[in-house]
Structure formats: structure tokens, C-alpha cells
Amino acid sequence: METPDKANEPADEALTGIAAQDWAQASADPQYRAAVVDLLGALAYGELAAFERLAEDAKLAPTLDDKAELAKMATAEFQHFQRLRDRLTAIDVEPTGAMQPFAAALDEFHRQTAPSDWLEGLVKAYVGDSIASDFYREVAARLDSDTRALVLTVLDDTGHAIFAVEKVRAAIEAEPRVGGRLALWARRLMGEALSQAQRVVAERDSLSTMLVGGVADGFDLAEVGKMFSRITEAHTKRMAALGLAA
């Protein structure tokens, strides 16, 4: 996952409402608590799935060094999963139960976007995971201080961003026609990732209510549109970093 853009993180002096509270204060609102449990459950399953996928992608690696690099990234993703699982346990939530509602949708996303080779796997990890990270970072700005710090920590880059960019750009330089195929693949990932995020939110009342301002300091409908515009803009920049047309 890509390194967070610090400019998108709220400055302490600008925090208001839920964002200015800690978990003990904010969780007194049962609707807010339910939304955070859903958010942490979705993130936890996402990190577990990322671990599984990176471990599987390592089998496609062309060299032992590449295989080792992916194994290191997979380990980092599993450590993120453990932090989320431990947090859920600490707030008296059974982790498996919190993750279960999101398993089918995330599994279907990964089934529909299974890479056919090593390069497609790298693009998926860089582009697909980063879209999800951008979305969660937008939401994190409106969370209580304790939950926000945890979410931003588990969205930290595992090293995949630089690694993927270097490998993909080198492959395109060696064989330029590869770029067209990967550009089409990245566009498909963008569409599938946004659709999957929208499905997950739509199916969970607490998350959708949080997003449109019914819980905490959520987005209004106009801000939701701006949020997806920012996510799309960030995707375009990542495509350029890879040497691909958005």
C-alpha cells in the first residue's frame, strides 16, 4: 500500500467533532461504534487477503530476490492484520465476526481480478490496493484520534510502491508493447475497485451512514463526489509513475 499523503491528514488544531475525541469518548455513540467495527473488520479482512495474495504472487516471481521481496511484503501485511485483529479484541469485538460480512465481496473482487502473470500482479498490488488505501484514508480523517492513528498505520506502504514501479517500468522499457496490456489491466482494476468499495459501503448501513454524515462528521453528498475525484486523480498519478496511460 502506498505511503499516506501527509497533506490529507488533518492538522491537530483543525480537528472538530468526533475527530477531536478519543475512542473512549466517541464510542459512547452506538452508531459510531458500529461503523468503526465495520471499518476495522473490512480493513482486517483486506489485510489478510493481501497477505494471502502476495504470498501467492511470490510463486510467479522471476527471481529469488523478487520472491523474497514479496515474502517480506506479505509478512508486513500480516502484521497489519494482527494489529487490527488485536484492536477488535481490545474493544470486545470478535474479529472473525467483524470480518465475515466483507469476506464474500473481497473474495469476489480478487477472483475477478486474478493476475495472469507477474507484472499484472505487481500492477494490481500497486494500483488496486492504493485505491482502497485512498478511500480508507479519506474516511480516517473523520475518525476519533485512536482509530485514526491505527488506520493510518496499517495503510503504511509495505515497500510495494517503489518495488512495483521499478519492475514495471523496467519491463516496459525492455518490451514497450507490454505497456498497452498493463494500461488496460490497470483501468479494469480501477473500475472493479471502485465498484467493490461502493458495494461494501452500500451493504453496511453503519458505513454508508458515516459516509454521508449521519454518524460523526461524515461527508455530505457533494463531498462524496469530491472524494472520488481525488481518488481518481491519485490513480492517474500512479499510472504515470508506472509509465502507463490512465
PDB file of N, CA and C in Angstrom, residues 130-185:
ATOM      1  N   SER A 130      -3.838   0.604  -3.669  1.00  0.00           N
ATOM      2  CA  SER A 130      -3.731   2.039  -3.398  1.00  0.00           C
ATOM      3  C   SER A 130      -5.072   2.745  -3.486  1.00  0.00           C
ATOM      4  N   ILE A 131      -5.939   2.282  -4.386  1.00  0.00           N
ATOM      5  CA  ILE A 131      -7.280   2.861  -4.474  1.00  0.00           C
ATOM      6  C   ILE A 131      -8.032   2.625  -3.167  1.00  0.00           C
ATOM      7  N   ALA A 132      -7.947   1.396  -2.658  1.00  0.00           N
ATOM      8  CA  ALA A 132      -8.593   1.088  -1.382  1.00  0.00           C
ATOM      9  C   ALA A 132      -7.986   1.923  -0.255  1.00  0.00           C
ATOM     10  N   SER A 133      -6.662   2.069  -0.259  1.00  0.00           N
ATOM     11  CA  SER A 133      -5.999   2.853   0.778  1.00  0.00           C
ATOM     12  C   SER A 133      -6.440   4.306   0.745  1.00  0.00           C
ATOM     13  N   ASP A 134      -6.569   4.863  -0.453  1.00  0.00           N
ATOM     14  CA  ASP A 134      -7.021   6.249  -0.579  1.00  0.00           C
ATOM     15  C   ASP A 134      -8.410   6.422   0.029  1.00  0.00           C
ATOM     16  N   PHE A 135      -9.280   5.462  -0.256  1.00  0.00           N
ATOM     17  CA  PHE A 135     -10.647   5.520   0.264  1.00  0.00           C
ATOM     18  C   PHE A 135     -10.641   5.489   1.799  1.00  0.00           C
ATOM     19  N   TYR A 136      -9.893   4.554   2.374  1.00  0.00           N
ATOM     20  CA  TYR A 136      -9.862   4.437   3.830  1.00  0.00           C
ATOM     21  C   TYR A 136      -9.197   5.643   4.474  1.00  0.00           C
ATOM     22  N   ARG A 137      -8.212   6.253   3.785  1.00  0.00           N
ATOM     23  CA  ARG A 137      -7.573   7.434   4.322  1.00  0.00           C
ATOM     24  C   ARG A 137      -8.529   8.619   4.380  1.00  0.00           C
ATOM     25  N   GLU A 138      -9.380   8.720   3.366  1.00  0.00           N
ATOM     26  CA  GLU A 138     -10.397   9.775   3.354  1.00  0.00           C
ATOM     27  C   GLU A 138     -11.329   9.613   4.562  1.00  0.00           C
ATOM     28  N   VAL A 139     -11.746   8.386   4.816  1.00  0.00           N
ATOM     29  CA  VAL A 139     -12.634   8.111   5.948  1.00  0.00           C
ATOM     30  C   VAL A 139     -11.912   8.372   7.270  1.00  0.00           C
ATOM     31  N   ALA A 140     -10.623   8.015   7.330  1.00  0.00           N
ATOM     32  CA  ALA A 140      -9.861   8.134   8.577  1.00  0.00           C
ATOM     33  C   ALA A 140      -9.820   9.558   9.101  1.00  0.00           C
ATOM     34  N   ALA A 141      -9.866  10.539   8.202  1.00  0.00           N
ATOM     35  CA  ALA A 141      -9.809  11.935   8.623  1.00  0.00           C
ATOM     36  C   ALA A 141     -10.979  12.311   9.516  1.00  0.00           C
ATOM     37  N   ARG A 142     -12.041  11.517   9.495  1.00  0.00           N
ATOM     38  CA  ARG A 142     -13.243  11.819  10.276  1.00  0.00           C
ATOM     39  C   ARG A 142     -13.425  10.884  11.475  1.00  0.00           C
ATOM     40  N   LEU A 143     -12.404  10.099  11.773  1.00  0.00           N
ATOM     41  CA  LEU A 143     -12.489   9.156  12.885  1.00  0.00           C
ATOM     42  C   LEU A 143     -11.914   9.748  14.171  1.00  0.00           C
ATOM     43  N   ASP A 144     -12.213   9.097  15.288  1.00  0.00           N
ATOM     44  CA  ASP A 144     -11.616   9.504  16.560  1.00  0.00           C
ATOM     45  C   ASP A 144     -10.103   9.311  16.487  1.00  0.00           C
ATOM     46  N   SER A 145      -9.373   9.964  17.374  1.00  0.00           N
ATOM     47  CA  SER A 145      -7.915  10.009  17.288  1.00  0.00           C
ATOM     48  C   SER A 145      -7.275   8.622  17.382  1.00  0.00           C
ATOM     49  N   ASP A 146      -7.778   7.756  18.253  1.00  0.00           N
ATOM     50  CA  ASP A 146      -7.192   6.427  18.426  1.00  0.00           C
ATOM     51  C   ASP A 146      -7.400   5.564  17.186  1.00  0.00           C
ATOM     52  N   THR A 147      -8.628   5.559  16.666  1.00  0.00           N
ATOM     53  CA  THR A 147      -8.925   4.744  15.489  1.00  0.00           C
ATOM     54  C   THR A 147      -8.216   5.306  14.267  1.00  0.00           C
ATOM     55  N   ARG A 148      -8.163   6.629  14.157  1.00  0.00           N
ATOM     56  CA  ARG A 148      -7.486   7.250  13.021  1.00  0.00           C
ATOM     57  C   ARG A 148      -6.010   6.856  12.987  1.00  0.00           C
ATOM     58  N   ALA A 149      -5.343   6.895  14.134  1.00  0.00           N
ATOM     59  CA  ALA A 149      -3.916   6.555  14.190  1.00  0.00           C
ATOM     60  C   ALA A 149      -3.698   5.104  13.766  1.00  0.00           C
ATOM     61  N   LEU A 150      -4.567   4.202  14.215  1.00  0.00           N
ATOM     62  CA  LEU A 150      -4.446   2.789  13.845  1.00  0.00           C
ATOM     63  C   LEU A 150      -4.643   2.599  12.350  1.00  0.00           C
ATOM     64  N   VAL A 151      -5.695   3.201  11.802  1.00  0.00           N
ATOM     65  CA  VAL A 151      -5.995   3.038  10.377  1.00  0.00           C
ATOM     66  C   VAL A 151      -4.847   3.559   9.523  1.00  0.00           C
ATOM     67  N   LEU A 152      -4.318   4.732   9.848  1.00  0.00           N
ATOM     68  CA  LEU A 152      -3.221   5.288   9.057  1.00  0.00           C
ATOM     69  C   LEU A 152      -1.963   4.428   9.165  1.00  0.00           C
ATOM     70  N   THR A 153      -1.758   3.811  10.312  1.00  0.00           N
ATOM     71  CA  THR A 153      -0.592   2.935  10.489  1.00  0.00           C
ATOM     72  C   THR A 153      -0.688   1.701   9.604  1.00  0.00           C
ATOM     73  N   VAL A 154      -1.859   1.076   9.561  1.00  0.00           N
ATOM     74  CA  VAL A 154      -1.981  -0.151   8.771  1.00  0.00           C
ATOM     75  C   VAL A 154      -2.077   0.136   7.277  1.00  0.00           C
ATOM     76  N   LEU A 155      -2.256   1.412   6.901  1.00  0.00           N
ATOM     77  CA  LEU A 155      -2.238   1.766   5.483  1.00  0.00           C
ATOM     78  C   LEU A 155      -0.836   2.145   5.013  1.00  0.00           C
ATOM     79  N   ASP A 156       0.135   2.096   5.914  1.00  0.00           N
ATOM     80  CA  ASP A 156       1.508   2.425   5.534  1.00  0.00           C
ATOM     81  C   ASP A 156       1.990   1.519   4.409  1.00  0.00           C
ATOM     82  N   ASP A 157       2.832   2.065   3.567  1.00  0.00           N
ATOM     83  CA  ASP A 157       3.408   1.311   2.452  1.00  0.00           C
ATOM     84  C   ASP A 157       4.254   0.155   2.984  1.00  0.00           C
ATOM     85  N   THR A 158       4.074  -1.030   2.388  1.00  0.00           N
ATOM     86  CA  THR A 158       4.870  -2.200   2.765  1.00  0.00           C
ATOM     87  C   THR A 158       6.135  -2.300   1.920  1.00  0.00           C
ATOM     88  N   GLY A 159       6.361  -1.328   1.059  1.00  0.00           N
ATOM     89  CA  GLY A 159       7.503  -1.369   0.154  1.00  0.00           C
ATOM     90  C   GLY A 159       7.103  -1.717  -1.262  1.00  0.00           C
ATOM     91  N   HIS A 160       5.817  -2.005  -1.449  1.00  0.00           N
ATOM     92  CA  HIS A 160       5.367  -2.450  -2.762  1.00  0.00           C
ATOM     93  C   HIS A 160       5.378  -1.329  -3.792  1.00  0.00           C
ATOM     94  N   ALA A 161       5.161  -0.093  -3.364  1.00  0.00           N
ATOM     95  CA  ALA A 161       5.054   1.018  -4.315  1.00  0.00           C
ATOM     96  C   ALA A 161       6.334   1.177  -5.138  1.00  0.00           C
ATOM     97  N   ILE A 162       7.465   1.388  -4.473  1.00  0.00           N
ATOM     98  CA  ILE A 162       8.732   1.582  -5.179  1.00  0.00           C
ATOM     99  C   ILE A 162       9.108   0.331  -5.955  1.00  0.00           C
ATOM    100  N   PHE A 163       8.938  -0.814  -5.332  1.00  0.00           N
ATOM    101  CA  PHE A 163       9.276  -2.091  -5.968  1.00  0.00           C
ATOM    102  C   PHE A 163       8.482  -2.279  -7.259  1.00  0.00           C
ATOM    103  N   ALA A 164       7.164  -2.057  -7.194  1.00  0.00           N
ATOM    104  CA  ALA A 164       6.311  -2.251  -8.368  1.00  0.00           C
ATOM    105  C   ALA A 164       6.671  -1.276  -9.477  1.00  0.00           C
ATOM    106  N   VAL A 165       6.875  -0.012  -9.122  1.00  0.00           N
ATOM    107  CA  VAL A 165       7.200   0.992 -10.132  1.00  0.00           C
ATOM    108  C   VAL A 165       8.497   0.628 -10.851  1.00  0.00           C
ATOM    109  N   GLU A 166       9.517   0.256 -10.101  1.00  0.00           N
ATOM    110  CA  GLU A 166      10.804  -0.079 -10.716  1.00  0.00           C
ATOM    111  C   GLU A 166      10.674  -1.275 -11.652  1.00  0.00           C
ATOM    112  N   LYS A 167       9.985  -2.317 -11.219  1.00  0.00           N
ATOM    113  CA  LYS A 167       9.880  -3.539 -12.014  1.00  0.00           C
ATOM    114  C   LYS A 167       9.027  -3.322 -13.266  1.00  0.00           C
ATOM    115  N   VAL A 168       7.909  -2.621 -13.116  1.00  0.00           N
ATOM    116  CA  VAL A 168       7.017  -2.406 -14.261  1.00  0.00           C
ATOM    117  C   VAL A 168       7.670  -1.487 -15.290  1.00  0.00           C
ATOM    118  N   ARG A 169       8.298  -0.427 -14.841  1.00  0.00           N
ATOM    119  CA  ARG A 169       8.948   0.489 -15.781  1.00  0.00           C
ATOM    120  C   ARG A 169      10.085  -0.219 -16.531  1.00  0.00           C
ATOM    121  N   ALA A 170      10.832  -1.055 -15.826  1.00  0.00           N
ATOM    122  CA  ALA A 170      11.913  -1.797 -16.473  1.00  0.00           C
ATOM    123  C   ALA A 170      11.365  -2.762 -17.520  1.00  0.00           C
ATOM    124  N   ALA A 171      10.230  -3.395 -17.211  1.00  0.00           N
ATOM    125  CA  ALA A 171       9.628  -4.337 -18.154  1.00  0.00           C
ATOM    126  C   ALA A 171       9.140  -3.623 -19.407  1.00  0.00           C
ATOM    127  N   ILE A 172       8.547  -2.431 -19.233  1.00  0.00           N
ATOM    128  CA  ILE A 172       8.046  -1.659 -20.382  1.00  0.00           C
ATOM    129  C   ILE A 172       9.212  -1.162 -21.231  1.00  0.00           C
ATOM    130  N   GLU A 173      10.287  -0.762 -20.565  1.00  0.00           N
ATOM    131  CA  GLU A 173      11.464  -0.303 -21.300  1.00  0.00           C
ATOM    132  C   GLU A 173      12.057  -1.433 -22.141  1.00  0.00           C
ATOM    133  N   ALA A 174      12.042  -2.650 -21.569  1.00  0.00           N
ATOM    134  CA  ALA A 174      12.592  -3.799 -22.292  1.00  0.00           C
ATOM    135  C   ALA A 174      11.673  -4.252 -23.423  1.00  0.00           C
ATOM    136  N   GLU A 175      10.356  -4.116 -23.210  1.00  0.00           N
ATOM    137  CA  GLU A 175       9.384  -4.546 -24.223  1.00  0.00           C
ATOM    138  C   GLU A 175       8.200  -3.577 -24.198  1.00  0.00           C
ATOM    139  N   PRO A 176       8.277  -2.482 -24.969  1.00  0.00           N
ATOM    140  CA  PRO A 176       7.279  -1.407 -24.903  1.00  0.00           C
ATOM    141  C   PRO A 176       5.836  -1.857 -25.087  1.00  0.00           C
ATOM    142  N   ARG A 177       5.584  -2.887 -25.886  1.00  0.00           N
ATOM    143  CA  ARG A 177       4.201  -3.290 -26.125  1.00  0.00           C
ATOM    144  C   ARG A 177       3.516  -3.821 -24.859  1.00  0.00           C
ATOM    145  N   VAL A 178       4.323  -4.185 -23.858  1.00  0.00           N
ATOM    146  CA  VAL A 178       3.756  -4.633 -22.586  1.00  0.00           C
ATOM    147  C   VAL A 178       2.925  -3.519 -21.951  1.00  0.00           C
ATOM    148  N   GLY A 179       3.324  -2.261 -22.209  1.00  0.00           N
ATOM    149  CA  GLY A 179       2.645  -1.131 -21.591  1.00  0.00           C
ATOM    150  C   GLY A 179       1.175  -1.046 -21.935  1.00  0.00           C
ATOM    151  N   GLY A 180       0.809  -1.325 -23.166  1.00  0.00           N
ATOM    152  CA  GLY A 180      -0.592  -1.269 -23.570  1.00  0.00           C
ATOM    153  C   GLY A 180      -1.443  -2.264 -22.817  1.00  0.00           C
ATOM    154  N   ARG A 181      -0.932  -3.477 -22.696  1.00  0.00           N
ATOM    155  CA  ARG A 181      -1.674  -4.516 -21.977  1.00  0.00           C
ATOM    156  C   ARG A 181      -1.845  -4.156 -20.511  1.00  0.00           C
ATOM    157  N   LEU A 182      -0.790  -3.655 -19.896  1.00  0.00           N
ATOM    158  CA  LEU A 182      -0.867  -3.318 -18.478  1.00  0.00           C
ATOM    159  C   LEU A 182      -1.748  -2.093 -18.231  1.00  0.00           C
ATOM    160  N   ALA A 183      -1.779  -1.157 -19.190  1.00  0.00           N
ATOM    161  CA  ALA A 183      -2.646   0.013 -19.045  1.00  0.00           C
ATOM    162  C   ALA A 183      -4.118  -0.411 -19.043  1.00  0.00           C
ATOM    163  N   LEU A 184      -4.475  -1.321 -19.944  1.00  0.00           N
ATOM    164  CA  LEU A 184      -5.849  -1.843 -19.975  1.00  0.00           C
ATOM    165  C   LEU A 184      -6.176  -2.565 -18.678  1.00  0.00           C
ATOM    166  N   TRP A 185      -5.229  -3.334 -18.183  1.00  0.00           N
ATOM    167  CA  TRP A 185      -5.406  -4.076 -16.932  1.00  0.00           C
ATOM    168  C   TRP A 185      -5.633  -3.110 -15.760  1.00  0.00           C
TER     169      TRP A 185
END
